[in-house]
Amino acid sequence: KIYFFSLTNNSFCTESKECLEYELVCKTDEYEVRHYSPTRWVSTDAEAYFMGVGAAMAFRRLFQYITGANEGGFQMEMTAPVLVKIPEETKMWEPAVYTLNFPLPAAYQDKPPAPTNDKLYFTEMPEMDVYVRSYGGWMLSVTSRLHAHLLTKELERVRASYNRSYHYGVGYDRWPISIYPTSFTPRLIFILPSHPFVLKH
């Protein structure tokens, strides 16, 4: 079952009519553990030397999809959050692959229209728990990796097992990877306890 919730004044969700709901499992001063239900996302990969560049290219493709670049030409409301999958190990002077994901609106979760761009695909996110660290301001490669490091440092301290190959940068505004946001925007870092079983179509 897919869960979405409406806008509230206390929510990070200030620019979208639908946001992914979660259950708070526990919370410390450093991080939260959240439980998410299964969801379907539209995704695309972009190769770049910097996260901001790759995410910008990917964002354009996904935004074109929800604004009509799909079979049927359906116009969809943008949902939140937007996830950027960020690899942990990157080599200097070599580009990395960044994956951007939009959650599909509730009305299109079961039967989303096929994208007209063959660089887009659907990703099935399973039911999962995630470790979450919140911060505000810009989502850049350096800030994302800094907060991911701070979260993993705390997870190491409590001897928690977690996915060491990648983390997710998470944004709730319409341009989550903006270099110059217009306001102090909440950002999140997601780290998974283990690799989820993900299907690509």
Short mmCIF file of C-alpha atoms in Angstrom, two decimals:
data_model
loop_
_atom_site.label_atom_id
_atom_site.label_comp_id
_atom_site.label_asym_id
_atom_site.label_seq_id
_atom_site.Cartn_x
_atom_site.Cartn_y
_atom_site.Cartn_z
CA LYS A 1 0.00 0.00 0.00
CA ILE A 2 1.23 3.49 -0.86
CA TYR A 3 0.90 6.28 1.67
CA PHE A 4 0.93 10.00 0.94
CA PHE A 5 -0.09 12.90 3.14
CA SER A 6 -1.38 16.39 2.46
CA LEU A 7 0.35 19.67 3.12
CA THR A 8 0.58 20.87 6.69
CA ASN A 9 2.21 23.98 8.12
CA ASN A 10 4.67 21.88 10.10
CA SER A 11 5.78 19.73 7.19
CA PHE A 12 8.92 19.98 5.09
CA CYS A 13 6.46 19.59 2.23
CA THR A 14 5.74 23.21 1.32
CA GLU A 15 5.88 23.09 -2.49
CA SER A 16 4.16 19.77 -3.33
CA LYS A 17 0.59 18.57 -2.89
CA GLU A 18 1.73 15.02 -2.09
CA CYS A 19 4.62 13.93 0.09
CA LEU A 20 5.73 10.47 1.06
CA GLU A 21 4.55 9.55 4.53
CA TYR A 22 6.64 7.66 7.06
CA GLU A 23 6.44 6.26 10.57
CA LEU A 24 8.99 7.46 13.11
CA VAL A 25 10.55 4.38 14.70
CA CYS A 26 12.91 6.16 17.08
CA LYS A 27 14.86 9.39 17.42
CA THR A 28 18.13 10.51 19.01
CA ASP A 29 19.88 13.87 19.10
CA GLU A 30 21.90 12.85 16.02
CA TYR A 31 19.51 10.90 13.79
CA GLU A 32 16.09 9.31 13.31
CA VAL A 33 15.02 5.87 12.18
CA ARG A 34 12.05 6.05 9.81
CA HIS A 35 9.88 3.33 8.32
CA TYR A 36 8.67 3.72 4.73
CA SER A 37 6.09 1.67 2.86
CA PRO A 38 6.71 0.34 -0.69
CA THR A 39 6.61 2.98 -3.42
CA ARG A 40 7.21 3.32 -7.14
CA TRP A 41 9.53 6.03 -8.45
CA VAL A 42 10.57 7.33 -11.86
CA SER A 43 14.36 7.41 -12.08
CA THR A 44 17.24 8.36 -14.33
CA ASP A 45 21.04 8.18 -14.16
CA ALA A 46 23.50 10.94 -15.00
CA GLU A 47 27.27 10.70 -15.22
CA ALA A 48 29.15 13.78 -14.02
CA TYR A 49 32.22 14.96 -12.13
CA PHE A 50 30.07 16.88 -9.64
CA MET A 51 26.79 15.90 -8.01
CA GLY A 52 25.16 19.25 -8.78
CA VAL A 53 25.85 18.93 -12.50
CA GLY A 54 24.62 15.35 -12.71
CA ALA A 55 21.54 16.03 -10.63
CA ALA A 56 20.65 19.07 -12.75
CA MET A 57 20.76 17.01 -15.95
CA ALA A 58 18.70 14.25 -14.37
CA PHE A 59 16.19 16.70 -12.89
CA ARG A 60 15.40 18.13 -16.34
CA ARG A 61 14.60 14.68 -17.72
CA LEU A 62 12.34 13.78 -14.82
CA PHE A 63 10.59 17.15 -14.87
CA GLN A 64 9.92 16.74 -18.59
CA TYR A 65 8.39 13.33 -17.84
CA ILE A 66 5.88 14.66 -15.30
CA THR A 67 5.01 17.64 -17.52
CA GLY A 68 4.04 15.55 -20.54
CA ALA A 69 7.02 13.62 -21.95
CA ASN A 70 5.21 10.32 -21.44
CA GLU A 71 2.87 8.07 -23.41
CA GLY A 72 -0.45 9.83 -23.21
CA GLY A 73 1.07 13.22 -22.51
CA PHE A 74 -0.19 13.22 -18.93
CA GLN A 75 0.55 16.26 -16.76
CA MET A 76 1.41 15.27 -13.19
CA GLU A 77 1.82 17.28 -10.03
CA MET A 78 5.34 17.13 -8.64
CA THR A 79 5.60 15.06 -5.47
CA ALA A 80 8.20 15.00 -2.72
CA PRO A 81 10.79 14.16 -1.65
CA VAL A 82 13.33 13.95 -4.46
CA LEU A 83 16.13 11.44 -3.87
CA VAL A 84 19.66 11.70 -5.23
CA LYS A 85 21.58 8.43 -4.95
CA ILE A 86 25.21 9.31 -4.24
CA PRO A 87 28.00 6.72 -4.45
CA GLU A 88 30.38 6.66 -1.51
CA GLU A 89 33.50 5.73 -3.46
CA THR A 90 34.45 8.06 -6.30
CA LYS A 91 37.81 8.39 -8.04
CA MET A 92 39.52 11.71 -8.65
CA TRP A 93 39.29 12.89 -12.26
CA GLU A 94 36.68 10.25 -13.07
CA PRO A 95 32.94 10.96 -13.34
CA ALA A 96 30.49 9.22 -11.02
CA VAL A 97 26.95 8.06 -11.72
CA TYR A 98 24.22 9.88 -9.80
CA THR A 99 20.64 8.61 -9.81
CA LEU A 100 17.75 11.03 -9.34
CA ASN A 101 14.33 9.73 -8.31
CA PHE A 102 10.86 11.33 -8.24
CA PRO A 103 8.09 9.53 -6.32
CA LEU A 104 5.17 8.96 -8.67
CA PRO A 105 1.87 10.60 -7.63
CA ALA A 106 -0.62 8.34 -5.86
CA ALA A 107 -2.88 8.28 -8.94
CA TYR A 108 -0.04 6.84 -11.06
CA GLN A 109 1.56 4.42 -8.60
CA ASP A 110 -0.15 1.33 -10.04
CA LYS A 111 0.00 2.16 -13.76
CA PRO A 112 2.42 4.98 -14.57
CA PRO A 113 2.61 6.07 -18.21
CA ALA A 114 5.75 4.94 -20.00
CA PRO A 115 8.38 7.66 -20.50
CA THR A 116 9.20 8.79 -24.02
CA ASN A 117 12.86 9.20 -23.03
CA ASP A 118 14.61 5.83 -22.91
CA LYS A 119 16.96 7.12 -20.21
CA LEU A 120 14.12 6.98 -17.68
CA TYR A 121 12.92 3.88 -15.87
CA PHE A 122 10.74 2.90 -12.93
CA THR A 123 12.18 1.80 -9.59
CA GLU A 124 10.30 -0.23 -7.01
CA MET A 125 11.37 0.79 -3.52
CA PRO A 126 10.51 -1.93 -1.01
CA GLU A 127 9.27 -1.48 2.51
CA MET A 128 12.30 -0.32 4.47
CA ASP A 129 13.73 1.42 7.50
CA VAL A 130 16.27 4.20 7.00
CA TYR A 131 18.64 6.21 9.16
CA VAL A 132 17.97 9.93 8.67
CA ARG A 133 20.04 13.01 9.47
CA SER A 134 18.50 16.47 8.91
CA TYR A 135 20.30 19.69 8.01
CA GLY A 136 19.46 22.99 6.35
CA GLY A 137 20.70 25.07 3.46
CA TRP A 138 22.49 23.99 0.31
CA MET A 139 22.73 20.47 -1.08
CA LEU A 140 26.20 20.30 -2.59
CA SER A 141 28.64 17.41 -2.92
CA VAL A 142 30.68 18.67 0.03
CA THR A 143 27.70 19.24 2.37
CA SER A 144 26.08 15.96 1.40
CA ARG A 145 29.25 14.00 2.10
CA LEU A 146 29.90 15.91 5.32
CA HIS A 147 26.50 15.07 6.78
CA ALA A 148 26.67 11.50 5.49
CA HIS A 149 30.03 11.19 7.27
CA LEU A 150 28.61 12.60 10.50
CA LEU A 151 25.72 10.15 10.33
CA THR A 152 27.92 7.13 9.63
CA LYS A 153 30.26 8.19 12.43
CA GLU A 154 27.34 8.08 14.85
CA LEU A 155 26.15 4.74 13.44
CA GLU A 156 29.64 3.34 13.96
CA ARG A 157 29.59 4.58 17.54
CA VAL A 158 26.40 2.65 18.29
CA ARG A 159 27.63 -0.33 16.23
CA ALA A 160 24.75 -0.21 13.77
CA SER A 161 25.04 -2.02 10.44
CA TYR A 162 24.42 0.10 7.36
CA ASN A 163 24.90 0.30 3.61
CA ARG A 164 28.43 1.53 2.92
CA SER A 165 28.27 1.80 -0.87
CA TYR A 166 25.95 4.80 -1.25
CA HIS A 167 23.65 7.24 0.53
CA TYR A 168 20.72 9.40 -0.54
CA GLY A 169 20.53 13.17 -0.54
CA VAL A 170 16.92 14.19 -0.03
CA GLY A 171 15.15 17.45 -0.88
CA TYR A 172 11.57 18.62 -0.44
CA ASP A 173 11.56 21.73 -2.63
CA ARG A 174 11.07 21.88 -6.39
CA TRP A 175 14.79 22.28 -7.02
CA PRO A 176 16.37 20.17 -4.30
CA ILE A 177 19.87 20.33 -5.72
CA SER A 178 19.85 24.11 -6.21
CA ILE A 179 23.19 25.74 -5.50
CA TYR A 180 21.52 28.98 -4.45
CA PRO A 181 18.24 28.20 -2.65
CA THR A 182 15.92 31.10 -1.96
CA SER A 183 15.37 30.08 1.66
CA PHE A 184 16.85 28.01 4.46
CA THR A 185 15.59 24.71 3.10
CA PRO A 186 15.54 21.48 5.12
CA ARG A 187 17.66 18.66 3.65
CA LEU A 188 18.00 15.06 4.69
CA ILE A 189 20.57 12.31 4.40
CA PHE A 190 19.19 8.76 4.11
CA ILE A 191 21.39 5.75 4.84
CA LEU A 192 19.93 2.28 4.54
CA PRO A 193 20.57 -0.43 7.11
CA SER A 194 21.12 -2.88 4.24
CA HIS A 195 20.76 -3.04 0.46
CA PRO A 196 17.09 -2.89 -0.57
CA PHE A 197 15.78 -5.26 -3.21
CA VAL A 198 15.17 -2.91 -6.12
CA LEU A 199 13.57 -3.83 -9.44
CA LYS A 200 14.24 -1.80 -12.58
CA HIS A 201 11.84 -1.86 -15.52
#
